[in-house]
mmCIF file of C-alpha atoms in Angstrom:
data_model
loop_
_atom_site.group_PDB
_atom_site.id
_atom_site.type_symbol
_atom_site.label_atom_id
_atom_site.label_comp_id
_atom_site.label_asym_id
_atom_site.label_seq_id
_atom_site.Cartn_x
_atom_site.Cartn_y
_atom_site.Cartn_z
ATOM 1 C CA UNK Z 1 -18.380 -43.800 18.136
ATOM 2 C CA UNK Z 2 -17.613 -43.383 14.684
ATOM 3 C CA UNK Z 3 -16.101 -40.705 12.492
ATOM 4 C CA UNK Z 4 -16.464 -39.694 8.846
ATOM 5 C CA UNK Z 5 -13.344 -39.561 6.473
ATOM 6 C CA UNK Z 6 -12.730 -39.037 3.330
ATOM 7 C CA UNK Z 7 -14.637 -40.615 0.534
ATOM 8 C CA UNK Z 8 -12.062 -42.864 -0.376
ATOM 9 C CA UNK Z 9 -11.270 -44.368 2.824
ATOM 10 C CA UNK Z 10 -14.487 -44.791 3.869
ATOM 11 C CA UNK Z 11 -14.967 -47.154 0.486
ATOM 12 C CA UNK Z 12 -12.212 -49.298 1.786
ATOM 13 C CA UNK Z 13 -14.499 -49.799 4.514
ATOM 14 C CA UNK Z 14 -17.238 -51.312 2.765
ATOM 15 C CA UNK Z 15 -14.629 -53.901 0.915
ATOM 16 C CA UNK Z 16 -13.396 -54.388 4.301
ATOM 17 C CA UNK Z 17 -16.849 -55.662 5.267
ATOM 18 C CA UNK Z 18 -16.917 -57.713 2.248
ATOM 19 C CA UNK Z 19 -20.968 -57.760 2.997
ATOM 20 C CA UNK Z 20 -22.366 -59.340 -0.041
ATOM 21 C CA UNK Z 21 -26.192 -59.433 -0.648
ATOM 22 C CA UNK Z 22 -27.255 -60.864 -3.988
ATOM 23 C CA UNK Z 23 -30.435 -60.048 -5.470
ATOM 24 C CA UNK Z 24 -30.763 -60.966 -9.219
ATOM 25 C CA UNK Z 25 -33.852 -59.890 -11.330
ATOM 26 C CA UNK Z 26 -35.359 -63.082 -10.330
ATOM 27 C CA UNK Z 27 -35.925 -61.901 -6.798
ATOM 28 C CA UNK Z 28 -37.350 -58.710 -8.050
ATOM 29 C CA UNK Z 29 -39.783 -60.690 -10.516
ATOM 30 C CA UNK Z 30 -41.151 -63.055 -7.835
ATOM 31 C CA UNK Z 31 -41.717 -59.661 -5.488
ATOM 32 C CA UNK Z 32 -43.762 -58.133 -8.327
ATOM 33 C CA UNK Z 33 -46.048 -61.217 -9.379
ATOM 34 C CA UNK Z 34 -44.226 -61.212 -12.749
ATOM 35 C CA UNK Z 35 -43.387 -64.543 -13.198
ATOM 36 C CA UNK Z 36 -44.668 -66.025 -16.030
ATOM 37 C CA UNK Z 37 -45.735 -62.270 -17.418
ATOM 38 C CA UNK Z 38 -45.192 -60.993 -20.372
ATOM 39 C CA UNK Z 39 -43.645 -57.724 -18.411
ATOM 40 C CA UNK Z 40 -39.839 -57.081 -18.618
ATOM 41 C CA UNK Z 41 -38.339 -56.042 -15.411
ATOM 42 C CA UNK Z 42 -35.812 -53.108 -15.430
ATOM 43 C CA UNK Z 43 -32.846 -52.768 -12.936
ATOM 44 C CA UNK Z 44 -31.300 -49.240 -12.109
ATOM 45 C CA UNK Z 45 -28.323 -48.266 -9.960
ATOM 46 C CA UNK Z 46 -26.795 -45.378 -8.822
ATOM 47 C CA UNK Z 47 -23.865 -44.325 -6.175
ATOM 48 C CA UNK Z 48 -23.265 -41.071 -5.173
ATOM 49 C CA UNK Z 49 -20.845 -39.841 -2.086
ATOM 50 C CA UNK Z 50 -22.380 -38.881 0.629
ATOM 51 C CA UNK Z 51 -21.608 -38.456 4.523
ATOM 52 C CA UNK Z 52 -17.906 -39.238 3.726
ATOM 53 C CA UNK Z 53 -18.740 -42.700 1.670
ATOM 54 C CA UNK Z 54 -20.258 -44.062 -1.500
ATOM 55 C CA UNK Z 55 -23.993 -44.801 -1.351
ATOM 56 C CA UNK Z 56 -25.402 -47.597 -3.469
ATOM 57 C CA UNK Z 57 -28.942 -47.794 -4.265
ATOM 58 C CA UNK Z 58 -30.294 -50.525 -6.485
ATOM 59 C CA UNK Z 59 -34.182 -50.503 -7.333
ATOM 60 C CA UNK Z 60 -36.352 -52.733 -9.858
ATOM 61 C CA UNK Z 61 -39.336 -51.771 -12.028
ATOM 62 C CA UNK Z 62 -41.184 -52.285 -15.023
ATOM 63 C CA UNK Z 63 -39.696 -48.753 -16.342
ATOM 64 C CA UNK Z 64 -36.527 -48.206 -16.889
ATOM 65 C CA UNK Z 65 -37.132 -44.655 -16.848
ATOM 66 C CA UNK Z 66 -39.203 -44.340 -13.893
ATOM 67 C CA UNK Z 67 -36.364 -46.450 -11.842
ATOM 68 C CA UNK Z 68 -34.016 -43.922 -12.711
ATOM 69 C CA UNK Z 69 -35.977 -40.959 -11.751
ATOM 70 C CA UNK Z 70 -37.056 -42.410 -8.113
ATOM 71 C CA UNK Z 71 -33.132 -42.899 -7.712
ATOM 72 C CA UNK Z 72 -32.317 -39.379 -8.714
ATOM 73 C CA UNK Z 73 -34.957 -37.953 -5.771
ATOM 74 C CA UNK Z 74 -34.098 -40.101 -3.458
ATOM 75 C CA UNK Z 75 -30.584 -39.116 -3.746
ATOM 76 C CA UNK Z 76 -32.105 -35.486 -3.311
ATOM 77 C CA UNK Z 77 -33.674 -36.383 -0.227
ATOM 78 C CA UNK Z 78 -30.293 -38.020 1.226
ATOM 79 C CA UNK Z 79 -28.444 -35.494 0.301
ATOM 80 C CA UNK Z 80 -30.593 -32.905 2.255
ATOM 81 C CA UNK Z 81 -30.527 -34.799 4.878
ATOM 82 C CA UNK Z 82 -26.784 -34.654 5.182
ATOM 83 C CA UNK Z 83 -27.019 -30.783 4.816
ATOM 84 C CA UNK Z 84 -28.627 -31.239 8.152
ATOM 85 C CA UNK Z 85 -27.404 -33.809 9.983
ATOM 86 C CA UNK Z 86 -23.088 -33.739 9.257
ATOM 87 C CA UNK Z 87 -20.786 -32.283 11.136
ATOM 88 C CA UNK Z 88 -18.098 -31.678 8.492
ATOM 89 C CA UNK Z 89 -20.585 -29.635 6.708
ATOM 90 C CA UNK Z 90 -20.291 -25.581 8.115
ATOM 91 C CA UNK Z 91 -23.655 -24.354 6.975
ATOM 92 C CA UNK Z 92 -25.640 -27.617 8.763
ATOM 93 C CA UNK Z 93 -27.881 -27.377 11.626
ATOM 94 C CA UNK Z 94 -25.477 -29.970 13.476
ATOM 95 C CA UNK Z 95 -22.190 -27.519 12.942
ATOM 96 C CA UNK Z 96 -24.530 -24.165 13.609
ATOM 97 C CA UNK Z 97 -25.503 -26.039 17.188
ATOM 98 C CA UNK Z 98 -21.497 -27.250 17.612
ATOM 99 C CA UNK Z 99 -20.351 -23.378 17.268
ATOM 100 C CA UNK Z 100 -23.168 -21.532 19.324
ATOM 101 C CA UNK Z 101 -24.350 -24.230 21.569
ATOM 102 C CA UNK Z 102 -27.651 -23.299 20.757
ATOM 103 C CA UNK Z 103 -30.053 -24.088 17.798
ATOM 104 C CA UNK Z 104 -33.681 -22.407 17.668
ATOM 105 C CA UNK Z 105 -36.140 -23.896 15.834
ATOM 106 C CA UNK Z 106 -34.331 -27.130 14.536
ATOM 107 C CA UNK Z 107 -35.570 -29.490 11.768
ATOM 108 C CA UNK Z 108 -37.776 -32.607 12.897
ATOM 109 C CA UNK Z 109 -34.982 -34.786 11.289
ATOM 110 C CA UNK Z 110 -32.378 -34.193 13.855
ATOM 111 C CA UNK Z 111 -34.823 -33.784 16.491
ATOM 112 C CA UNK Z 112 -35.660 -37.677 15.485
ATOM 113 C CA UNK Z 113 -32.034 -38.709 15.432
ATOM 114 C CA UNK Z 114 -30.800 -37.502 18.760
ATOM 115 C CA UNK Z 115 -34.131 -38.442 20.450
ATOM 116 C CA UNK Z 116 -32.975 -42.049 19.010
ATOM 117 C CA UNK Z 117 -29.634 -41.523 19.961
ATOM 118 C CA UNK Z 118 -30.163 -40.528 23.566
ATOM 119 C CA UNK Z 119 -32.674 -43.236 24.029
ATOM 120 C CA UNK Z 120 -29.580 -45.773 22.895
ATOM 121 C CA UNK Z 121 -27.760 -43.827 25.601
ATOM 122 C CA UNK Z 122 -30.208 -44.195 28.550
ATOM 123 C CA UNK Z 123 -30.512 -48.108 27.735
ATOM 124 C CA UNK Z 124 -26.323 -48.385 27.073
ATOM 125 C CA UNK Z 125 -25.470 -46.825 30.512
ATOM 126 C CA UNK Z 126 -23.798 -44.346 28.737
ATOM 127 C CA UNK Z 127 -22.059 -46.439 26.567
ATOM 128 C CA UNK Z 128 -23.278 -44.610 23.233
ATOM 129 C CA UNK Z 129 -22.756 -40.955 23.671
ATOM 130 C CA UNK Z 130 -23.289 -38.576 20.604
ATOM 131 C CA UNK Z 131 -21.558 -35.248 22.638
ATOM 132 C CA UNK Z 132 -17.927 -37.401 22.175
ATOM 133 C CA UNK Z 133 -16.870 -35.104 19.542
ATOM 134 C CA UNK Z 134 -14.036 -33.980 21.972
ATOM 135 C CA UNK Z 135 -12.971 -36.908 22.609
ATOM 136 C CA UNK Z 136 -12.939 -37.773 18.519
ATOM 137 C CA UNK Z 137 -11.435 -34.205 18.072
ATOM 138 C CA UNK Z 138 -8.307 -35.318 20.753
ATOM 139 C CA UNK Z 139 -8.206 -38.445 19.186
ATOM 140 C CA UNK Z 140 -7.532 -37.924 15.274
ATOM 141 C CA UNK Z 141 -5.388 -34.555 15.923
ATOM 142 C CA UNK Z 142 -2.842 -37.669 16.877
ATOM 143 C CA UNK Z 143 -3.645 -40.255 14.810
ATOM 144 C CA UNK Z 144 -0.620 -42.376 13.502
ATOM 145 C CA UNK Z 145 1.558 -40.991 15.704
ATOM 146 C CA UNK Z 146 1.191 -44.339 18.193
ATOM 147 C CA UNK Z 147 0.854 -41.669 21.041
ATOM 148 C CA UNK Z 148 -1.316 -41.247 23.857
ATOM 149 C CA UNK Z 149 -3.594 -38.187 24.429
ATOM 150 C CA UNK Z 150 -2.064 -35.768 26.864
ATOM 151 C CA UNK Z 151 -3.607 -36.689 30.137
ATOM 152 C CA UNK Z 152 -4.937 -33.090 30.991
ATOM 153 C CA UNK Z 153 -6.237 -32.641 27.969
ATOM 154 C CA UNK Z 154 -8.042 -35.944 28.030
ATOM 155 C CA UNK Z 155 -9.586 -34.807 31.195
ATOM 156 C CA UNK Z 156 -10.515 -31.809 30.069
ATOM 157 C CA UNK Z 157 -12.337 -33.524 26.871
ATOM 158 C CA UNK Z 158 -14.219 -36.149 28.929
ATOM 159 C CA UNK Z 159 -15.743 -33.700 31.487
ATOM 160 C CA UNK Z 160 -17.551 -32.388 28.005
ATOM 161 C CA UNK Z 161 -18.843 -35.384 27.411
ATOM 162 C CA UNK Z 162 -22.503 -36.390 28.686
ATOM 163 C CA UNK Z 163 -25.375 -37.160 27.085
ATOM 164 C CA UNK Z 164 -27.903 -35.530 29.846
ATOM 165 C CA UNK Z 165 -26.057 -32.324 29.279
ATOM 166 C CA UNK Z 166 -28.403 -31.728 25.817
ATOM 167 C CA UNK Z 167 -31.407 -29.729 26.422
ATOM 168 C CA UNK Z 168 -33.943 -30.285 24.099
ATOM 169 C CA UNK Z 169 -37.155 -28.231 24.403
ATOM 170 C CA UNK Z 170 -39.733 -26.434 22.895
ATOM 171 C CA UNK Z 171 -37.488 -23.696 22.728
ATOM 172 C CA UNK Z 172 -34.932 -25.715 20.210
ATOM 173 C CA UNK Z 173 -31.790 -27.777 21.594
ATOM 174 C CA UNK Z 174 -28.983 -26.113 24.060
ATOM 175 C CA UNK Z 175 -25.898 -27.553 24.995
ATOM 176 C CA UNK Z 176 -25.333 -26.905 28.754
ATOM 177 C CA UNK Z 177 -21.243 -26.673 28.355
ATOM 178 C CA UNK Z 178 -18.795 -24.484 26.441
ATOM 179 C CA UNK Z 179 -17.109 -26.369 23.869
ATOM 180 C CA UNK Z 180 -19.297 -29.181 24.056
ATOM 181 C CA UNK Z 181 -19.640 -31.332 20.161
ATOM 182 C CA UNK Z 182 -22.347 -33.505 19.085
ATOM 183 C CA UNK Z 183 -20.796 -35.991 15.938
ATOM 184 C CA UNK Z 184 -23.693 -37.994 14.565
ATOM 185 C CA UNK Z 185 -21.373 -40.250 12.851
ATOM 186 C CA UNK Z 186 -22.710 -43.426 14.652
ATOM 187 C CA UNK Z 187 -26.342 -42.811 14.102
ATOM 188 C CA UNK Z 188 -26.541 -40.299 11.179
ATOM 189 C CA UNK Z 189 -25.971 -42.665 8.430
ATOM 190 C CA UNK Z 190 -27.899 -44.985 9.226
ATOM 191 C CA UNK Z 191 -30.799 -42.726 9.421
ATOM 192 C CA UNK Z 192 -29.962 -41.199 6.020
ATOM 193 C CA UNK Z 193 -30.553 -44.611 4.908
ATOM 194 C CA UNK Z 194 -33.432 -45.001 6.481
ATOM 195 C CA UNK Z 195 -35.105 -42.010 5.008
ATOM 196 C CA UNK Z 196 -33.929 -43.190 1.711
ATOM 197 C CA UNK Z 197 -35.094 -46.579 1.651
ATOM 198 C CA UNK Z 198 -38.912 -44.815 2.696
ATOM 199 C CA UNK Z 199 -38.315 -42.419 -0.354
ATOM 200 C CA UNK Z 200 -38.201 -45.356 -2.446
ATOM 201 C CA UNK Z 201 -41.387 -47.011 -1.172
ATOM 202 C CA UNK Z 202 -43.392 -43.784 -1.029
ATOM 203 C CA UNK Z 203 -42.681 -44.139 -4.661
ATOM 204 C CA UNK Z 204 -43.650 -47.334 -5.042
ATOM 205 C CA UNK Z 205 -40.478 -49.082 -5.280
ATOM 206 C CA UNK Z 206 -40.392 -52.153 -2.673
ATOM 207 C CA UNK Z 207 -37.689 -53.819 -3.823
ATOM 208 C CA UNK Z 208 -34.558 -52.354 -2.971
ATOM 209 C CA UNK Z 209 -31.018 -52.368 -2.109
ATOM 210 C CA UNK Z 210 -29.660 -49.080 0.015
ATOM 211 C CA UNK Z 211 -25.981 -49.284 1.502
ATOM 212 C CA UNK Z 212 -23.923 -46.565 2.310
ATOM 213 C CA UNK Z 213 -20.459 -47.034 4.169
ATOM 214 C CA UNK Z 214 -21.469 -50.747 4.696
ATOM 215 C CA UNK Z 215 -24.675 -50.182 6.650
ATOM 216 C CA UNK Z 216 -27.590 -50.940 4.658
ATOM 217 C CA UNK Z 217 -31.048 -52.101 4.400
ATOM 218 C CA UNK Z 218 -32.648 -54.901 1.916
ATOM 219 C CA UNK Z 219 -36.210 -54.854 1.028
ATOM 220 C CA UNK Z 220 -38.375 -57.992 -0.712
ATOM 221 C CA UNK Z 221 -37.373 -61.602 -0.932
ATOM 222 C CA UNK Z 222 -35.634 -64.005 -3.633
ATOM 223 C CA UNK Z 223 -37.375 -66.120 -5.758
ATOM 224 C CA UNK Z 224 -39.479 -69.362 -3.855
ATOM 225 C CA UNK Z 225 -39.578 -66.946 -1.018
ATOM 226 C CA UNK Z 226 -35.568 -67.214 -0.257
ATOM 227 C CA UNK Z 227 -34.126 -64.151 1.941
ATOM 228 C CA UNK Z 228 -31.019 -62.517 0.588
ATOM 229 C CA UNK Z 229 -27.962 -63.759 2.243
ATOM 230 C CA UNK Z 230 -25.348 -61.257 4.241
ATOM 231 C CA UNK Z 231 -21.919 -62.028 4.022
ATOM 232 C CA UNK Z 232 -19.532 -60.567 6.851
ATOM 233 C CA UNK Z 233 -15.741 -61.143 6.149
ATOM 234 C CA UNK Z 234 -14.039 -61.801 9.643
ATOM 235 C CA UNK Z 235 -12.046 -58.310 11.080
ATOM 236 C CA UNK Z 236 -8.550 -59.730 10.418
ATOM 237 C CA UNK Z 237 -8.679 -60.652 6.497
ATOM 238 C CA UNK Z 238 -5.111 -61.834 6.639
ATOM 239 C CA UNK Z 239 -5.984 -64.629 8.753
ATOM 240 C CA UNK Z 240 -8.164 -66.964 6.365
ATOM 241 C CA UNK Z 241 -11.405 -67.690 8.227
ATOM 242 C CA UNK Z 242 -14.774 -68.857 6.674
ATOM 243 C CA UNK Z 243 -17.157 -66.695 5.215
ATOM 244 C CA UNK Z 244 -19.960 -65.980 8.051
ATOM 245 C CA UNK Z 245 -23.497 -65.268 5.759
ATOM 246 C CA UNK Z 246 -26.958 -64.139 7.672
ATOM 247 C CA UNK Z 247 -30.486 -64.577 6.031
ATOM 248 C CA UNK Z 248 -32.104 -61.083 5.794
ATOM 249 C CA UNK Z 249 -35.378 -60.114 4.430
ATOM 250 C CA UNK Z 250 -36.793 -56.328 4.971
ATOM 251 C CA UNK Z 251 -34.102 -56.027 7.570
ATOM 252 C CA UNK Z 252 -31.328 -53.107 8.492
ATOM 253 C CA UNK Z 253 -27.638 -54.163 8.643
ATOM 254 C CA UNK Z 254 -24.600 -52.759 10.179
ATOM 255 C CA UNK Z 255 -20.853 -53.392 11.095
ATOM 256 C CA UNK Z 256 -18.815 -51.908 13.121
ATOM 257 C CA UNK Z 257 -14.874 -52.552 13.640
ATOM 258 C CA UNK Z 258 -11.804 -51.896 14.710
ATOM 259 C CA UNK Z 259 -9.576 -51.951 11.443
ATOM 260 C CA UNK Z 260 -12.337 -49.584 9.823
ATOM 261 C CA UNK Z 261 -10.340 -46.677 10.364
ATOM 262 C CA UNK Z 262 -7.523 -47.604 12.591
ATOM 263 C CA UNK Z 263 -5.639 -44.586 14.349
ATOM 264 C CA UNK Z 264 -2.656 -46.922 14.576
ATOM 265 C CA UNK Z 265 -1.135 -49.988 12.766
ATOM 266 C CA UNK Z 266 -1.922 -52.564 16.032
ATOM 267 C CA UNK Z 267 -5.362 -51.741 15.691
ATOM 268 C CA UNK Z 268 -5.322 -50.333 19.872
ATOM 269 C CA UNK Z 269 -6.741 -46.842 18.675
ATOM 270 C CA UNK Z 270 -9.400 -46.641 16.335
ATOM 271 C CA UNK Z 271 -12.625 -44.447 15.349
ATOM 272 C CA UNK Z 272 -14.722 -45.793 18.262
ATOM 273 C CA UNK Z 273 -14.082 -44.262 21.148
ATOM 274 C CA UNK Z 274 -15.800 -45.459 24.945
ATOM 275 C CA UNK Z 275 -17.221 -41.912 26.471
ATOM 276 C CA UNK Z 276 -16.577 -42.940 29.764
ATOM 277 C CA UNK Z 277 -12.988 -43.508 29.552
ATOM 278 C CA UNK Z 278 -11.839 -41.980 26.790
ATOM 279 C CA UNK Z 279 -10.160 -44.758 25.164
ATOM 280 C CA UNK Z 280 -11.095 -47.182 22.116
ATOM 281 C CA UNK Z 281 -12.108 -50.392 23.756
ATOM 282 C CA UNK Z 282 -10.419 -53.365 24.364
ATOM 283 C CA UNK Z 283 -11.787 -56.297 23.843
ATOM 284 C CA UNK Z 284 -14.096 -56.594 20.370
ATOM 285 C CA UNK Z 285 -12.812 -56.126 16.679
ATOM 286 C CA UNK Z 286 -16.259 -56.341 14.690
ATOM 287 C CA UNK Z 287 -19.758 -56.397 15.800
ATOM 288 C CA UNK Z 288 -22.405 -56.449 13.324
ATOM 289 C CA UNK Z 289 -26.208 -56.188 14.014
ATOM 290 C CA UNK Z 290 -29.551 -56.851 12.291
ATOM 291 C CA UNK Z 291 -32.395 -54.486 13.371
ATOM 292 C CA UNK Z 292 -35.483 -53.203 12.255
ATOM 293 C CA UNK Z 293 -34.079 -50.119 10.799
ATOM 294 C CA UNK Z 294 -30.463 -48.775 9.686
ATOM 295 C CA UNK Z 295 -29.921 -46.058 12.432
ATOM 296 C CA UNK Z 296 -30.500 -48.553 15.513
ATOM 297 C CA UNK Z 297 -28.544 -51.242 13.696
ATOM 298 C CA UNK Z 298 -25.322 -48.647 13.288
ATOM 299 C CA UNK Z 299 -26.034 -46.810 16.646
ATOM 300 C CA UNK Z 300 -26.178 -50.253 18.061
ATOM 301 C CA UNK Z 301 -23.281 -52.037 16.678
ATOM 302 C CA UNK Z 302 -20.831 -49.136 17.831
ATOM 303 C CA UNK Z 303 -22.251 -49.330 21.508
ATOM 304 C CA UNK Z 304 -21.842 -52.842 21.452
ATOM 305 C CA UNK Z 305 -17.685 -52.345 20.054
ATOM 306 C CA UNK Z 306 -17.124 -50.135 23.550
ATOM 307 C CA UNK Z 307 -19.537 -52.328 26.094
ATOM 308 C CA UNK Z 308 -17.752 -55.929 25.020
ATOM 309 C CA UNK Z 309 -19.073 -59.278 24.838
ATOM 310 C CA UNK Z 310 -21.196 -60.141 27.800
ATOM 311 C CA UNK Z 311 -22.892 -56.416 28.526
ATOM 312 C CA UNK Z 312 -23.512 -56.443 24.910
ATOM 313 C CA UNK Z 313 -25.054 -59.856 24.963
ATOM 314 C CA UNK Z 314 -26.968 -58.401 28.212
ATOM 315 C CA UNK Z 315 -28.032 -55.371 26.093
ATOM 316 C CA UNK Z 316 -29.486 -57.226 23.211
ATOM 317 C CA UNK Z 317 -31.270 -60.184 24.145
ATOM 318 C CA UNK Z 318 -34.280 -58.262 25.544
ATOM 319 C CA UNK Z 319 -34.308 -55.993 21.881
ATOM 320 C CA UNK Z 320 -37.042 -57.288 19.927
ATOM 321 C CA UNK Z 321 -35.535 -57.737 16.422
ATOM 322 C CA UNK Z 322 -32.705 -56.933 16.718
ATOM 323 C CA UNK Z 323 -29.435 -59.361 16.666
ATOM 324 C CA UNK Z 324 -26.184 -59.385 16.914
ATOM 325 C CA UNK Z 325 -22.443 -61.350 15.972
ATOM 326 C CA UNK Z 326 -19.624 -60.062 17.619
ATOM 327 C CA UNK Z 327 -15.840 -61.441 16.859
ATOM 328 C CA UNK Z 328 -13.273 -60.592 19.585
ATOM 329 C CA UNK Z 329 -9.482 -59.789 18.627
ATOM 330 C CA UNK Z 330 -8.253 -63.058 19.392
ATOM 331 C CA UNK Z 331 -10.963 -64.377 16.748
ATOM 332 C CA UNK Z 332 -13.448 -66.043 18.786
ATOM 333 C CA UNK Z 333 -16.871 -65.568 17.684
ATOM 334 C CA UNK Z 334 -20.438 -65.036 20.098
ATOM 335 C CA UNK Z 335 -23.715 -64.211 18.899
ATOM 336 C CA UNK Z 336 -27.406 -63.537 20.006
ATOM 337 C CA UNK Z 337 -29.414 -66.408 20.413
ATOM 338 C CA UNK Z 338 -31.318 -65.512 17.085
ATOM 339 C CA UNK Z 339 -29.040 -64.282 14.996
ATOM 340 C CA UNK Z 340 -29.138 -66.922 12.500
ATOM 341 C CA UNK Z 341 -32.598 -67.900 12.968
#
């Protein structure tokens, strides 16, 4: 599963991703019904950091002024949704449950996101797991150093590790183990940007362009009723491959990889981490998935990284709307059977 960084790094990952989605004013006209009109569209943008990346947010309008307003609450609403939902943030209802175990009371929003999150785990076998934070924990204290966990201690982390040991009730959520971490880092995101993108269209704003870290939902069509166009840059940049693009249209996106944030230079050891063994998986360096919203999309993508080609083809088939392209580290490429339909 994945883990936040700092701000900086986790730009590089969205140039890493290269993911390129062009909407011009055009698009945002034809959406409208403003072709032909007398009415001027606006544009606004905005990026702020949040959960340890930039966030974009584009939005068209007729007002300028009114753009820029429904970008400054929906960066409000974001941002209190990362006072919930991070781990790296003390005074959050995610670190309060990490220290005590225990969290009366807590908000709907992470209620939602772990009841998402454990329902990825039931269908993954386990393969998803949002109580890895040991394992993450073990991981980056030895990151660079081209070492291996020390063995007891890796045991020690993995029998912390289980999804079925959360307790959620009408009492509030326990964890059933001392020393037992829930990082949200694979799921959390996503939903931030799913919450954002429904900011914008409770205020009225349907056309839209939300990314944050490289996972990121478009909203509204081009012009002649033309989807925007994905671009995903293969995992290995240094080895010249063509540009793979993906029609989109009021559709989540998401990438996960192993040169993201790389624990060591041969790209063995890296952010995501398989619960069940302990170890960053073998066999796939990107996955990327389309899905009906941003927090299954990332959630899925990084289950798919630690399961490998042919359970994740298994896994996704049957997922209604949801798609996926996965590129292997010798560079061969598989996909759903709709992914570019």
């Amino acid at each position: 599963m994945q883990t936040e960084d700092t701000v900086s790094s986790r730009c590089n990952r969205r140039f890493f991703l290269q993911i390129v989605a062009v909407a011009g004013t055009a698009a945002a006209c034809w959406q409208l019904g403003l072709f032909g009109s007398t009415k001027s569209i606006q544009m606004a943008r905005r990026s702020q950091p949040i959960m340890g990346t930039l966030l974009n947010l584009t939005v068209y309008g007729p007002d300028r002024d009114n753009c820029e307003e429904a970008l400054q609450r929906t960066i409000a609403t974001m941002k209190t949704l990362e006072g919930k939902l991070s781990r790296h943030m003390p005074d959050s209802e995610l670190s309060r449950l990490n220290r005590t175990s225990v969290l009366l009371e807590p908000d709907k929003d992470l209620l939602n996101v772990l009841a998402m999150a454990q329902d990825l785990s039931r269908k993954s076998s386990g393969a998803f797991d949002v109580t890895i934070l040991p394992l993450l924990h073990l991981h980056e204290k030895i990151r660079g150093t081209n070492d291996h966990p020390d063995p007891q201690l890796l045991a020690s982390a993995r029998r912390l590790v289980g999804h079925e040991k959360i307790v959620t009730d009408n009492k509030g959520i326990r964890l059933k183990e001392v020393g037992m971490g829930i990082s949200l880092d694979g799921i959390g995101k996503g939903y931030i940007v799913d919450q954002g993108v429904a900011a914008l269209r409770d205020l009225g704003f349907n056309n839209v362009y939300v990314e944050a870290g490289g996972d990121l939902m478009v909203s509204g069509l081009k012009e002649d009723t033309v989807p925007w166009r994905i671009g995903i840059r293969n995992p290995r940049p240094q080895q010249h491959q063509k540009l793979v693009t993906v029609a989109v249209s009021n559709k989540a996106v998401a990438t996960s990889g192993d040169y993201l944030q790389a624990f060591t230079p041969d790209l063995k050891h890296h952010h995501i981490i398989d619960p069940r063994s302990g170890f960053s998986p073998p066999e796939l360096a990107s996955c990327t998935v389309t899905a009906p919203n941003v927090a299954l999309a990332d959630g899925l993508a990084t289950t798919l990284m630690v399961l490998g080609k042919k359970d994740a083809l298994d896994l996704m088939e049957p997922l209604n709307g949801c798609e996926a392209y996965m590129v292997d580290k010798n560079l061969n490429h598989f996909h759903t059977s709709g992914f570019f339909s």
